[in-house]
Coordinates of C-alpha atoms and ligand atoms in Angstrom, one line a residue:
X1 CA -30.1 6.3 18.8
X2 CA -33.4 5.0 20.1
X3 CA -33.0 3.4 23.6
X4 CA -35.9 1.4 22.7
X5 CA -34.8 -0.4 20.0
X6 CA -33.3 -3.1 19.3
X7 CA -29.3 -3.3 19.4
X8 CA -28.1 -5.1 15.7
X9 CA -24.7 -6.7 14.9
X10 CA -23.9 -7.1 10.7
X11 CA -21.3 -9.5 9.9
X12 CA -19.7 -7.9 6.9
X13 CA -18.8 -4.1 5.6
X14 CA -19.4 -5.3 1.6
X15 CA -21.5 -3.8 0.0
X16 CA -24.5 -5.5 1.3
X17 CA -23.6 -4.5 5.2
X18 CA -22.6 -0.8 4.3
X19 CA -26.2 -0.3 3.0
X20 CA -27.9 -2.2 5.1
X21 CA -26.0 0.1 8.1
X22 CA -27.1 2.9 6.4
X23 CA -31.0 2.0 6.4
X24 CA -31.0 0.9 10.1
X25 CA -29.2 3.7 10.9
X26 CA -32.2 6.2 9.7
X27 CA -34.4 4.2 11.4
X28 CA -32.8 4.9 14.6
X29 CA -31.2 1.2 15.4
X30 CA -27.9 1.4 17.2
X31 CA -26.1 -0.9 14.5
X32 CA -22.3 -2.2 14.6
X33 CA -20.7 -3.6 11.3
X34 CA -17.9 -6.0 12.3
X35 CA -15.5 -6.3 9.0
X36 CA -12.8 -8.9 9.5
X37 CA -10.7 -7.1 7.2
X38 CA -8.8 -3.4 7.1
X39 CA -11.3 -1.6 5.0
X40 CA -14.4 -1.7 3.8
X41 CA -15.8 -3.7 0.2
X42 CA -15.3 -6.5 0.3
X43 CA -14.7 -8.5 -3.1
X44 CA -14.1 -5.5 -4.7
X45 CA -10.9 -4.9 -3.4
X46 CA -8.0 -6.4 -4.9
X47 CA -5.9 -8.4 -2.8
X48 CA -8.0 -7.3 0.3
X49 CA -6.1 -8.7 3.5
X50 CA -8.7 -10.6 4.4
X51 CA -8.1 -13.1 1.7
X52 CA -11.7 -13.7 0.8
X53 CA -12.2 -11.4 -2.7
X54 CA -12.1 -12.8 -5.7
X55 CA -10.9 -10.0 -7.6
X56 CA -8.2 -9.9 -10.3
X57 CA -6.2 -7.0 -12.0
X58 CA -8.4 -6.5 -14.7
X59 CA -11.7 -6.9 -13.8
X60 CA -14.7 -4.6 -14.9
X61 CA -18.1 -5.2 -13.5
X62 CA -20.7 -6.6 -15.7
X63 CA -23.4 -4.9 -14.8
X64 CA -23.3 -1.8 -16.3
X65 CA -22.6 1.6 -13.6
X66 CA -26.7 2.2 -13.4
X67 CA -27.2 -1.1 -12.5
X68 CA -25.3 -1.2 -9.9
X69 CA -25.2 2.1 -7.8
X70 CA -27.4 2.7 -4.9
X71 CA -30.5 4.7 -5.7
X72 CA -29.6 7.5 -3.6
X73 CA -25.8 7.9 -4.4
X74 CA -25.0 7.5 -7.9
X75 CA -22.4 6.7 -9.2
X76 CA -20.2 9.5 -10.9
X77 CA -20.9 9.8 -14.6
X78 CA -17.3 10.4 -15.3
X79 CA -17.2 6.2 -14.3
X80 CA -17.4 4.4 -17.8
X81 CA -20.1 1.8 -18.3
X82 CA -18.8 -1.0 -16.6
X83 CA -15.8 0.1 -14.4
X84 CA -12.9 -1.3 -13.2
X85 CA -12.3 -2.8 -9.6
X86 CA -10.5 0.0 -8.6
X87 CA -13.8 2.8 -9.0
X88 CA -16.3 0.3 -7.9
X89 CA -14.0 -0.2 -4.4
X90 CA -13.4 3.6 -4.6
X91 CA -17.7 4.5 -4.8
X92 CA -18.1 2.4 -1.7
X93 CA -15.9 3.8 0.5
X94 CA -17.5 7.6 -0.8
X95 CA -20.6 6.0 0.0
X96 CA -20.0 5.2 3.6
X97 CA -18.1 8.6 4.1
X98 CA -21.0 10.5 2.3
X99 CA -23.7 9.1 4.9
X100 CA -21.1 9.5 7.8
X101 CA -21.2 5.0 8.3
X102 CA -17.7 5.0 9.2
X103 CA -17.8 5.1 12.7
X104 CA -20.2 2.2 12.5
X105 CA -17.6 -0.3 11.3
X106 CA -15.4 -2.2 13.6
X107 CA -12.8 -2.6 11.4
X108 CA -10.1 -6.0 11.8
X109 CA -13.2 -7.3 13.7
X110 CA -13.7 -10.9 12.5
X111 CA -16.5 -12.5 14.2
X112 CA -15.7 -16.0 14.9
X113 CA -18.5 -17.2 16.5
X114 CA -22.0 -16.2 16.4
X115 CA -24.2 -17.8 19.3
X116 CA -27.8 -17.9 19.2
X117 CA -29.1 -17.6 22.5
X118 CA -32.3 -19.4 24.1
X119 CA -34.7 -17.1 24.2
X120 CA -33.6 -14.5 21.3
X121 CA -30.2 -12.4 21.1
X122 CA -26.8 -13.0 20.0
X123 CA -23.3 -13.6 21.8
X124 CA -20.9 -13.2 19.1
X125 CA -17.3 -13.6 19.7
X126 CA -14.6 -11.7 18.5
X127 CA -11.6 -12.2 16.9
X128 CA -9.6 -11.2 19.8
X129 CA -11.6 -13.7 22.2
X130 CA -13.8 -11.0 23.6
X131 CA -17.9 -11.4 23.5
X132 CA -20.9 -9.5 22.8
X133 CA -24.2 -9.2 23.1
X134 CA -26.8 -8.3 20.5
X135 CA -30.3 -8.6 19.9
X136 CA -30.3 -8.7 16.1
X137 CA -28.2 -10.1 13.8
X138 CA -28.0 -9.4 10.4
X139 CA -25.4 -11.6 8.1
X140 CA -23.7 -10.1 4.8
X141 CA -20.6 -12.2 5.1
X142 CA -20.9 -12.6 1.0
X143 CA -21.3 -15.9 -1.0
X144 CA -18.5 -15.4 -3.8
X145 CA -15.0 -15.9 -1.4
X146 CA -15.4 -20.0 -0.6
X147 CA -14.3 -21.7 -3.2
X148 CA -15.7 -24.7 -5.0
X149 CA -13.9 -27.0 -6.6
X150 CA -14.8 -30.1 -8.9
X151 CA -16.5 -32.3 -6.9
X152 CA -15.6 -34.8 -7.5
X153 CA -12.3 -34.3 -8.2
X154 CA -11.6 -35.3 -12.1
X155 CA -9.5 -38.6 -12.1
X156 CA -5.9 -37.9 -12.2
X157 CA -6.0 -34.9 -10.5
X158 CA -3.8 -35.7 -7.5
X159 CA -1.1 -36.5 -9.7
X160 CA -1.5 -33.9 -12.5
X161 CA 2.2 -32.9 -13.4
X162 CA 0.6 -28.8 -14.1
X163 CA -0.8 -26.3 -11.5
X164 CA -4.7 -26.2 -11.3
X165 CA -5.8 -23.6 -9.3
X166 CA -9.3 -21.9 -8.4
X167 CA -10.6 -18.8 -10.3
X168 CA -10.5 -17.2 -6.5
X169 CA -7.3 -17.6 -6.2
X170 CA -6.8 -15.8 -10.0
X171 CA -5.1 -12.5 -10.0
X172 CA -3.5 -11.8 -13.3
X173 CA -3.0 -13.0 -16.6
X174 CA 0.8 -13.3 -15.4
X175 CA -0.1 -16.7 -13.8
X176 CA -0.8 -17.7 -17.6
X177 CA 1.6 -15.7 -19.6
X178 CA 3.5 -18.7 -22.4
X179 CA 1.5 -21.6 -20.7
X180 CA -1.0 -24.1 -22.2
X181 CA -4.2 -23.2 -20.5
X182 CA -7.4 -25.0 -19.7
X183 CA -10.2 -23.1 -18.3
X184 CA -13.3 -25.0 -17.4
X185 CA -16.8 -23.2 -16.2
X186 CA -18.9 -20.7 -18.4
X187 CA -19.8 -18.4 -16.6
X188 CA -18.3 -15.0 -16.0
X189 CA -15.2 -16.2 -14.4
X190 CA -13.8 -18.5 -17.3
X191 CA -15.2 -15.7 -19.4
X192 CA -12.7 -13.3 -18.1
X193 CA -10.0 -15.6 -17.5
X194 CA -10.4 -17.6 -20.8
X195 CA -10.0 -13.9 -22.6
X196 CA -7.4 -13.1 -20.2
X197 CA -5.2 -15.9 -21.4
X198 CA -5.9 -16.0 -24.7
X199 CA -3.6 -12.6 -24.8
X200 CA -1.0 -14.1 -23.0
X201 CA -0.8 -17.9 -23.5
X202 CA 0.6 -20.2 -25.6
X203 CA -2.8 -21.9 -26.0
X204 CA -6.4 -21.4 -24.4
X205 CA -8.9 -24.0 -24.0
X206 CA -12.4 -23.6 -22.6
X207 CA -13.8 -26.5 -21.5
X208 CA -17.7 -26.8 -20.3
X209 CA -20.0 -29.5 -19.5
X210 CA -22.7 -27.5 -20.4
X211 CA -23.3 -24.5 -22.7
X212 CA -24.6 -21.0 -21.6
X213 CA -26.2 -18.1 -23.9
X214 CA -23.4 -15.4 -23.9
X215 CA -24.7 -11.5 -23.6
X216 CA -22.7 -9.1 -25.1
X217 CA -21.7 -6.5 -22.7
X218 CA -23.5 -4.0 -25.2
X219 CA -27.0 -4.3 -27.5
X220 CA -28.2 -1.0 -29.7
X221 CA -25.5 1.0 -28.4
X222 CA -26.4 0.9 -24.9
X223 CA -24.9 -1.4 -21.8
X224 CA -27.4 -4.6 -22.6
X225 CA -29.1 -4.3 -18.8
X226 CA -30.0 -0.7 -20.1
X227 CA -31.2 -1.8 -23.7
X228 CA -33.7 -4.3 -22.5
X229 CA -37.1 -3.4 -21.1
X230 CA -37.4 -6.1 -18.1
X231 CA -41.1 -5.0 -17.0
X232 CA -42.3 -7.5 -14.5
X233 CA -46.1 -7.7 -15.8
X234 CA -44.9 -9.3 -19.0
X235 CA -44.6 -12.9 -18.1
X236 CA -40.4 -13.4 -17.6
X237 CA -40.4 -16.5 -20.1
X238 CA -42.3 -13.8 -22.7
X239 CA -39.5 -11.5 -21.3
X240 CA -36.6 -13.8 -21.9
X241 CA -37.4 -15.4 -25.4
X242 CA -37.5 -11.8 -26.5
X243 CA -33.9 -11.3 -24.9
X244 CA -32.6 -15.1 -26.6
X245 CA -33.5 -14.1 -30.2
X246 CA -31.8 -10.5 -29.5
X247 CA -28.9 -12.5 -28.5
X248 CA -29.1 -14.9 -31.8
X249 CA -29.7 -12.2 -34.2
X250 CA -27.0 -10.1 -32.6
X251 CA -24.1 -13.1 -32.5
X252 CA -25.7 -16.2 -33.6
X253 CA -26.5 -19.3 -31.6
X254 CA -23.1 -20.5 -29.4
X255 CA -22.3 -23.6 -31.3
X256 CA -21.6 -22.0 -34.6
X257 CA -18.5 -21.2 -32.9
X258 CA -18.1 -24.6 -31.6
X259 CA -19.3 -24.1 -27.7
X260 CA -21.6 -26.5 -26.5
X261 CA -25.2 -25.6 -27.4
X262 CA -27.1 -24.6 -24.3
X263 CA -29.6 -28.0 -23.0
X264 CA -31.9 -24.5 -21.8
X265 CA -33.2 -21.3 -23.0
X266 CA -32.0 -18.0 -22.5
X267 CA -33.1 -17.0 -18.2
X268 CA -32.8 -20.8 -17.2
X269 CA -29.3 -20.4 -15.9
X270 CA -27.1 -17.6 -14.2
X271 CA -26.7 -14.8 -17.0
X272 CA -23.2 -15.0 -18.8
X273 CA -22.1 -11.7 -19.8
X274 CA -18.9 -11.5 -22.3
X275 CA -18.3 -9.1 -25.0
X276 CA -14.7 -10.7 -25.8
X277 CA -15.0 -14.2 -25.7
X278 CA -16.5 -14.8 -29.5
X279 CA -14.3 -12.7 -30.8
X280 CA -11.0 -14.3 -28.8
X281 CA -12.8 -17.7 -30.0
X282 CA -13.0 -16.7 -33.7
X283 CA -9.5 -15.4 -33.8
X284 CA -8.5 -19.1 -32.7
X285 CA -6.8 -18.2 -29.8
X286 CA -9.7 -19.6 -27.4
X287 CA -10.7 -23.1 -28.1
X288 CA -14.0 -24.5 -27.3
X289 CA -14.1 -27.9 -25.6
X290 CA -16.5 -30.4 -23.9
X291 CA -16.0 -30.9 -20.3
X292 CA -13.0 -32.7 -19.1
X293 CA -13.1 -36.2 -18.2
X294 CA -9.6 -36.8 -16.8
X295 CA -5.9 -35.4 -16.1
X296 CA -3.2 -37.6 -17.5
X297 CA 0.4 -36.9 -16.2
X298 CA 1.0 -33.3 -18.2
X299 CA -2.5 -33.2 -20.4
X300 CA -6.0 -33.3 -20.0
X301 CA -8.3 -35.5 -21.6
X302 CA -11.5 -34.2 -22.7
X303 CA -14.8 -36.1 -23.1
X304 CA -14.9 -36.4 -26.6
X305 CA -11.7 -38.2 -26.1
X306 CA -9.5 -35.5 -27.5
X307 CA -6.7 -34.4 -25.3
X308 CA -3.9 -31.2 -25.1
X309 CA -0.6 -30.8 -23.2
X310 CA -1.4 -28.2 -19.9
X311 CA 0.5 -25.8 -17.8
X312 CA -2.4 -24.8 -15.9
X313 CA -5.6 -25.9 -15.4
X314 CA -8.2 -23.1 -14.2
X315 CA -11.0 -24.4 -12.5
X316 CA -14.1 -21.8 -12.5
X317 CA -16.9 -23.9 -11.2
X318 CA -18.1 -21.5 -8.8
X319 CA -18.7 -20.7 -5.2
X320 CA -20.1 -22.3 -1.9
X321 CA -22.5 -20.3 0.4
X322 CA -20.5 -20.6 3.8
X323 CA -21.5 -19.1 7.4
X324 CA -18.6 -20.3 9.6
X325 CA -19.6 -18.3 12.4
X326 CA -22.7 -20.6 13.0
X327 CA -22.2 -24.2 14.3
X328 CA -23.8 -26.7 11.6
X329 CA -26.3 -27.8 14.0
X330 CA -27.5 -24.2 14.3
X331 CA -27.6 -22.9 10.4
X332 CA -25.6 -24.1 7.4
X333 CA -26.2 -24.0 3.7
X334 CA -25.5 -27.8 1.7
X335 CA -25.0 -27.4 -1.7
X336 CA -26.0 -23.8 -1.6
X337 CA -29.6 -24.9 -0.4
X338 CA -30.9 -22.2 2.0
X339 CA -34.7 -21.5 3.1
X340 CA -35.1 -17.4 3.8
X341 CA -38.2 -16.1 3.5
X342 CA -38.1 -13.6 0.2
X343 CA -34.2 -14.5 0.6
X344 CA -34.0 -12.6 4.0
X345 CA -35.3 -13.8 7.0
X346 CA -35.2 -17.4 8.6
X347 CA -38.9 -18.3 9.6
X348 CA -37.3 -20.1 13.0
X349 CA -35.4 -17.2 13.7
X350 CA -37.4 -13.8 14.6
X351 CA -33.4 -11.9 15.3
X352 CA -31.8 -13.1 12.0
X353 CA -31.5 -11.6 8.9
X354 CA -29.6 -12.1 5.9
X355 CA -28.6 -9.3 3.2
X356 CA -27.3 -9.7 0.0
X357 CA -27.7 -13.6 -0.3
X358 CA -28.9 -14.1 -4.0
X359 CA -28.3 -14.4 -7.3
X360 CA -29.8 -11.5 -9.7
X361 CA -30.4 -11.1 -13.3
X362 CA -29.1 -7.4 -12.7
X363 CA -26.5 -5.8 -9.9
X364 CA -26.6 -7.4 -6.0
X365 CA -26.3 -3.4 -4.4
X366 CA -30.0 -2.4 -5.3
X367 CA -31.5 -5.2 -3.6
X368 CA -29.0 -5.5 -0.7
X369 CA -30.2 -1.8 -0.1
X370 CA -33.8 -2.7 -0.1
X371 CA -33.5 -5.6 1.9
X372 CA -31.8 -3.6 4.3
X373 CA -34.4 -0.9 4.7
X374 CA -36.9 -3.6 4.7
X375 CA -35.5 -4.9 8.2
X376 CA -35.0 -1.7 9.3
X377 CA -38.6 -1.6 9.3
X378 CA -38.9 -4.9 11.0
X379 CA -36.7 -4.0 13.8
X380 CA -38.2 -0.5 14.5
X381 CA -42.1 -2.1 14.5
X382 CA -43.3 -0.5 11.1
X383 CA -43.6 -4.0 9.5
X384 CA -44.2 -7.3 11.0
X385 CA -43.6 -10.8 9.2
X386 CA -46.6 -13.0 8.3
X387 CA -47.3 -16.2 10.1
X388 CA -44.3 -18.7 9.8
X389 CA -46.7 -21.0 8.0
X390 CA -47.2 -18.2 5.3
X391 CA -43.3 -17.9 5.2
X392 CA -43.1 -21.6 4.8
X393 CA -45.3 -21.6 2.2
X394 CA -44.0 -18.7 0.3
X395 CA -40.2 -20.5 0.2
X396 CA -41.4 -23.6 -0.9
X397 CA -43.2 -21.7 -3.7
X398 CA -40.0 -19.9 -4.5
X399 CA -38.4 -22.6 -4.4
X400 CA -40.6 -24.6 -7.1
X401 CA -40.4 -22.0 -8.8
X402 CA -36.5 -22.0 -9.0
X403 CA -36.4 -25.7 -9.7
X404 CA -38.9 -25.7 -12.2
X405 CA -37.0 -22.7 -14.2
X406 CA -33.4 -23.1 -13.8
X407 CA -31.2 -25.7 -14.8
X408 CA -30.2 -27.9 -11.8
X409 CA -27.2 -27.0 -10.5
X410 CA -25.2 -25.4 -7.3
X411 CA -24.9 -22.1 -8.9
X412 CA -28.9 -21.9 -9.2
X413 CA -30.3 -21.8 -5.6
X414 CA -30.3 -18.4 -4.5
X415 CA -31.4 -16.4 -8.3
X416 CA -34.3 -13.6 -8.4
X417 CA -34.7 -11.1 -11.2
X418 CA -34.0 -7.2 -10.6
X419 CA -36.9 -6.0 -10.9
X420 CA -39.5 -8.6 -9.8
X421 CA -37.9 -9.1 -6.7
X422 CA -37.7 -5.5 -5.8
X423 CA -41.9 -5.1 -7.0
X424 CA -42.1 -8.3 -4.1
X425 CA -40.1 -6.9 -1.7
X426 CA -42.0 -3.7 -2.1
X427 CA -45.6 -5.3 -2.1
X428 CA -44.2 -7.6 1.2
X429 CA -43.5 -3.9 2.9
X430 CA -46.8 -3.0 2.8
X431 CA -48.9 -5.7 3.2
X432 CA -46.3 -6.1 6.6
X433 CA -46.5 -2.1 7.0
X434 CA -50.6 -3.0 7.4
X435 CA -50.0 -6.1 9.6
X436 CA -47.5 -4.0 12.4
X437 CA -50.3 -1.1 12.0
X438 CA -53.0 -3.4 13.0
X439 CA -51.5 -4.4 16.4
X440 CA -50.5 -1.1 17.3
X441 CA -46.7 -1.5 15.8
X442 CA -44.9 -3.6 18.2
X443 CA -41.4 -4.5 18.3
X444 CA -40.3 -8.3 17.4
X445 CA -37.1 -8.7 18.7
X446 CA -37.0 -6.7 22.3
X447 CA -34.0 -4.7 23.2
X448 CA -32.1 -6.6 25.9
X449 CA -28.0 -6.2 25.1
X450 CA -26.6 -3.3 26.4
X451 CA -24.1 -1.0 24.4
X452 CA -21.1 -2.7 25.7
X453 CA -19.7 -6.3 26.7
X454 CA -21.8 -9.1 27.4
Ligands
FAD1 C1 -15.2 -11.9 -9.8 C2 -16.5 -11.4 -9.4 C3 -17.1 -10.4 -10.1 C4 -18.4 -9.9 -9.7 N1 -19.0 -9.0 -10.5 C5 -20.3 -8.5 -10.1 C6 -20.9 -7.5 -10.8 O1 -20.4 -7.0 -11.9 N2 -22.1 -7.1 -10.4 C7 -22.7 -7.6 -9.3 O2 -23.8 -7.2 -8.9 N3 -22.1 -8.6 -8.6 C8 -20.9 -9.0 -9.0 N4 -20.3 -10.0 -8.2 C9 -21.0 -10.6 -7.1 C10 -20.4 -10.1 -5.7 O3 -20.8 -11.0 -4.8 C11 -21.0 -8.7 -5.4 O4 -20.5 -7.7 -6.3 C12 -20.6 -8.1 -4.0 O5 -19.3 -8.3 -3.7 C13 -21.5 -8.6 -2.9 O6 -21.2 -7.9 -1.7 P1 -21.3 -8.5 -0.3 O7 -21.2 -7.3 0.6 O8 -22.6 -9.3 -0.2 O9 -20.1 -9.5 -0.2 P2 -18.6 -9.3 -0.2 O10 -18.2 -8.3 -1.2 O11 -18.0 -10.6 -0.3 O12 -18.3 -8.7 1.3 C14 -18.4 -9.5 2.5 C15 -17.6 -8.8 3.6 O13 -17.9 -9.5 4.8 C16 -16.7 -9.6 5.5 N5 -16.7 -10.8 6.4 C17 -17.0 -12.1 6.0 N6 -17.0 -12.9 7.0 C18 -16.7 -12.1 8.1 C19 -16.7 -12.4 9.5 N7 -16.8 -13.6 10.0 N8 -16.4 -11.4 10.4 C20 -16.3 -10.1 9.9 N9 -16.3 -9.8 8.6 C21 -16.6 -10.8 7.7 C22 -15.6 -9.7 4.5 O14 -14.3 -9.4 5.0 C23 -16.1 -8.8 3.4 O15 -15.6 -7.5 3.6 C24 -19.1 -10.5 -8.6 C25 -18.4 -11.6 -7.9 C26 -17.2 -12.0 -8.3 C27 -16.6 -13.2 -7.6
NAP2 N1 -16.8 -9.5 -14.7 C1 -17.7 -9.8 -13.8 O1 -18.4 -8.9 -13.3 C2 -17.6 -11.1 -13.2 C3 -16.6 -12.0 -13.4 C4 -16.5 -13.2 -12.7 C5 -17.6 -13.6 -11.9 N2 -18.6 -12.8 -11.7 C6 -19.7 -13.2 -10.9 O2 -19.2 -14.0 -9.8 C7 -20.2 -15.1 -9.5 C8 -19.5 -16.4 -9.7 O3 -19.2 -16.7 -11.1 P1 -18.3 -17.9 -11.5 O4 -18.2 -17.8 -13.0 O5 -17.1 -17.9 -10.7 O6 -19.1 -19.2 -11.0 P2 -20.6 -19.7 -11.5 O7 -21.4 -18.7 -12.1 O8 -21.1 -20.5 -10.4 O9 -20.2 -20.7 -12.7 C9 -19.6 -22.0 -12.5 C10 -19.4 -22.7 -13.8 O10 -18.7 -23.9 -13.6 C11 -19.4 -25.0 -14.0 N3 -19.1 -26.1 -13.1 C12 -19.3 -26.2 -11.8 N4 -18.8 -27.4 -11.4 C13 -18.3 -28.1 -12.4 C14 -17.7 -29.4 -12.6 N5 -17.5 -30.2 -11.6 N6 -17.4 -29.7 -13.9 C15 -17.6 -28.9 -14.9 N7 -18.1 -27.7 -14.8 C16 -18.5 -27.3 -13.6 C17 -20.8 -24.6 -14.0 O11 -21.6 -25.4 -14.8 P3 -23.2 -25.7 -14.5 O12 -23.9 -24.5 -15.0 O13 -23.4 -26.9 -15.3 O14 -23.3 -25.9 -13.1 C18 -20.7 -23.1 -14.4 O15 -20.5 -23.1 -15.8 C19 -21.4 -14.8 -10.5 O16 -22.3 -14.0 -9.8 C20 -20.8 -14.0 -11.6 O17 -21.7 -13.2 -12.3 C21 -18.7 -11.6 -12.4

């Protein structure tokens, strides 16, 4: 490792911190990956110790394999389409044993603390009350673990005679299995559970306050990411009114089966991928309702005023973005709202870096690994940021951007598309690439932490 360099901490061995090791790593920065938890993966390990994934027994990804896998370790073809937990935890850890990243995780490692200090570097604190010292930080803590539950709460909910629970804290349609069921949310979470149930209940509601346009896992025979041409120099609303009538002339329009029809077209909200949920709602064992408006002893009361006896109550309304290794004062992110330039880096922060902090229309990994090699970059000199007032500029941009196209809600503050981002992250690399050239490649963030303790 380069002497020169700077010396980077990652919060997280996910999938966004294993690749973003790997890219600092062939750049020659002397990374450490502290993983509060046993093994590496994060969410997709089921019933991982460190209580923060949200997987269940049977989920398969929803992105199809390509989507997902690195571009330099794919996946193997004997994986079907859209695997289960199980291989998708399973191609991770080959990953980190095929590039040798192992050693670079500091497994049961939680970092409680993460102090910035005046005048650059980090102090991080350890699970075990030890400190220390870094001069780059890179965060991939993941955004899917904390959380979020009606807020407000619906009235009646504090004395609700059922059990409500989160879809986090889901694991198996055994929580379900003879109950009446009310799952509210559409996207992929009440998807999955609301199909889930409908095997195993004794009824299945789906309740929504809003409606969503429902992609079919498959379109022409192929996984639908796979079967639609997403080419960033068409225009994306040319791109995504193509992709809507697909949709309708594949399955018709969601209300003809009684969900609510969608107040937005097709690319104005977080993509909800099901190919069981029509089906489980034309064979009557899912029922379509509005939102709920209030619990009443053992039933819930909907907003068209109808009302159904209810075992459970399965809240899948999402996730809050959650850093609680920084103080408030220092970072945090209200109602999701965060401000990284091209989702990465914080314009007030030259040491800080974030990986794997957005939403796509297509799989997280891909862009966590270019993100990654982008700071890699950064740190070694062979790209330097713009002005912060070009980085302001560019988020607020984004950010009009965002407001203007998506529907307005929590779960719509962090969203980019596959391939456009990754054609701006790539144009960013070299316009920076030219920018470091120009002034003789220095190094932003100056190596100051030694290799061990504080
Ligand atoms: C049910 C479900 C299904 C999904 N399906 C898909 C899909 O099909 N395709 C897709 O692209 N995305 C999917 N996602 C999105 C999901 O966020 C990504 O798949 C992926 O898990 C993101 O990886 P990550 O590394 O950013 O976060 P995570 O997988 O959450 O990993 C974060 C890691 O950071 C560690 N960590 C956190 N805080 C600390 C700390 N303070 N100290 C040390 N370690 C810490 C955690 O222990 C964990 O190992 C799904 C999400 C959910 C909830
Ligand atoms: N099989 C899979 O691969 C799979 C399975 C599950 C999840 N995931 C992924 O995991 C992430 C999280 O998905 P998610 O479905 O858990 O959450 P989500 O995408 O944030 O969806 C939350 C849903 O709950 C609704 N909602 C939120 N608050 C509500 C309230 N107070 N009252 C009524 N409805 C409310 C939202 O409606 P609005 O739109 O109106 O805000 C939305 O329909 C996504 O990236 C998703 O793709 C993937």
């Amino acid at each position: 490792m380069s002497s020169t360099l700077p010396r980077a901490a990652i919060i997280g061995a996910g999938s966004s911190g294993i690749t973003a090791a790997k890219g600092l790593r062939e750049k020659g920065i002397d990374v450490t990956v502290f993983e509060a938890s046993d093994r590496l993966g994060g969410n997709w390990v089921f019933g991982n110790v460190n209580g923060m994934s949200a997987a269940y027994r049977g989920l398969h990804i929803n992105t199809s394999r390509e989507r997902m896998e690195f571009t330099d370790y794919p996946m193997p073809k004997s994986y079907p389409d859209f695997p289960h937990h199980t291989h998708i935890a399973e191609y991770f850890e080959d990953y980190v044993d095929h590039f040798k990243l192992r050693p670079l995780i500091r497994f049961n490692t939680k970092v409680e603390h993460a102090a910035h200090e005046d005048g650059g570097g980090w102090t991080l604190t350890l699970g075990d009350g030890t400190t220390e010292r870094f001069d780059a930080l890179l965060v991939a803590n993941g955004h899917h673990w904390n959380a979020r539950w009606p807020e407000p709460a619906f009235p009646g909910a504090d004395t609700f005679a059922g059990v409500q629970m989160h879809a986090h804290d889901y694991k198996s349609e055994d929580a379900l299995r003879d109950k009446d069921v009310v799952v509210l949310g559409m996207g992929n979470s009440a998807m999955d559970i609301a199909v889930e149930s409908s095997y195993v209940a004794r009824s299945t509601y789906l309740a929504a306050r809003r409606g969503a346009w429902i992609m079919p896992k498959y379109l022409f025979g192929k996984p639908m990411d796979q079967a639609l041409k997403n080419d960033p120099r068409i225009p994306f609303v040319i791109r995504s009114r193509v992709t809507e009538r697909v949709v309708i002339a594949q399955a018709g329009r969601p209300e003809t089966y009684g969900l609510p029809k969608p107040d937005h077209h097709f690319g104005q909200a977080h993509p909800t991928v099901s190919g069981r949920i029509l089906d489980r709602i034309g064979h009557g064992t899912v029922v379509p309702k509005p939102n709920i408006e209030r619990l009443e002893g053992d039933r819930v009361v909907f907003a068209d005023g109808s009302s159904v006896h209810a075992d459970v109550v399965v809240y899948c309304t999402g996730y809050k973005i959650t850093f609680p290794f920084f103080d408030d004062t220092f970072l945090a992110a209200p109602d999701n709202h965060i401000e990284l330039f091209l989702r990465v880096f914080h314009p007030d922060h030259a040491d800080l870096a974030f990986i794997g902090l957005l939403q796509p229309l297509g799989a997280i990994m891909p862009l966590a690994e270019a993100q990654g090699e982008w700071v890699a970059d950064y740190l070694s000199g062979r790209y330097a940021l713009p002005p912060r007032a070009q980085m302001l500029a560019a988020i607020r941009r984004d950010m009009a951007a965002m407001r203007k196209r998506y529907v307005a809600s929590k779960r719509h503050t962090i969203q980019v598309d596959f391939e456009d981002y990754l054609g701006a992250l790539e144009r960013e690399r070299r316009d920076g690439g030219r920018r470091a050239a120009a002034t003789g490649f220095p190094l932003p963030v100056p190596r100051r932490a030694e290799a061990v303790g504080a």
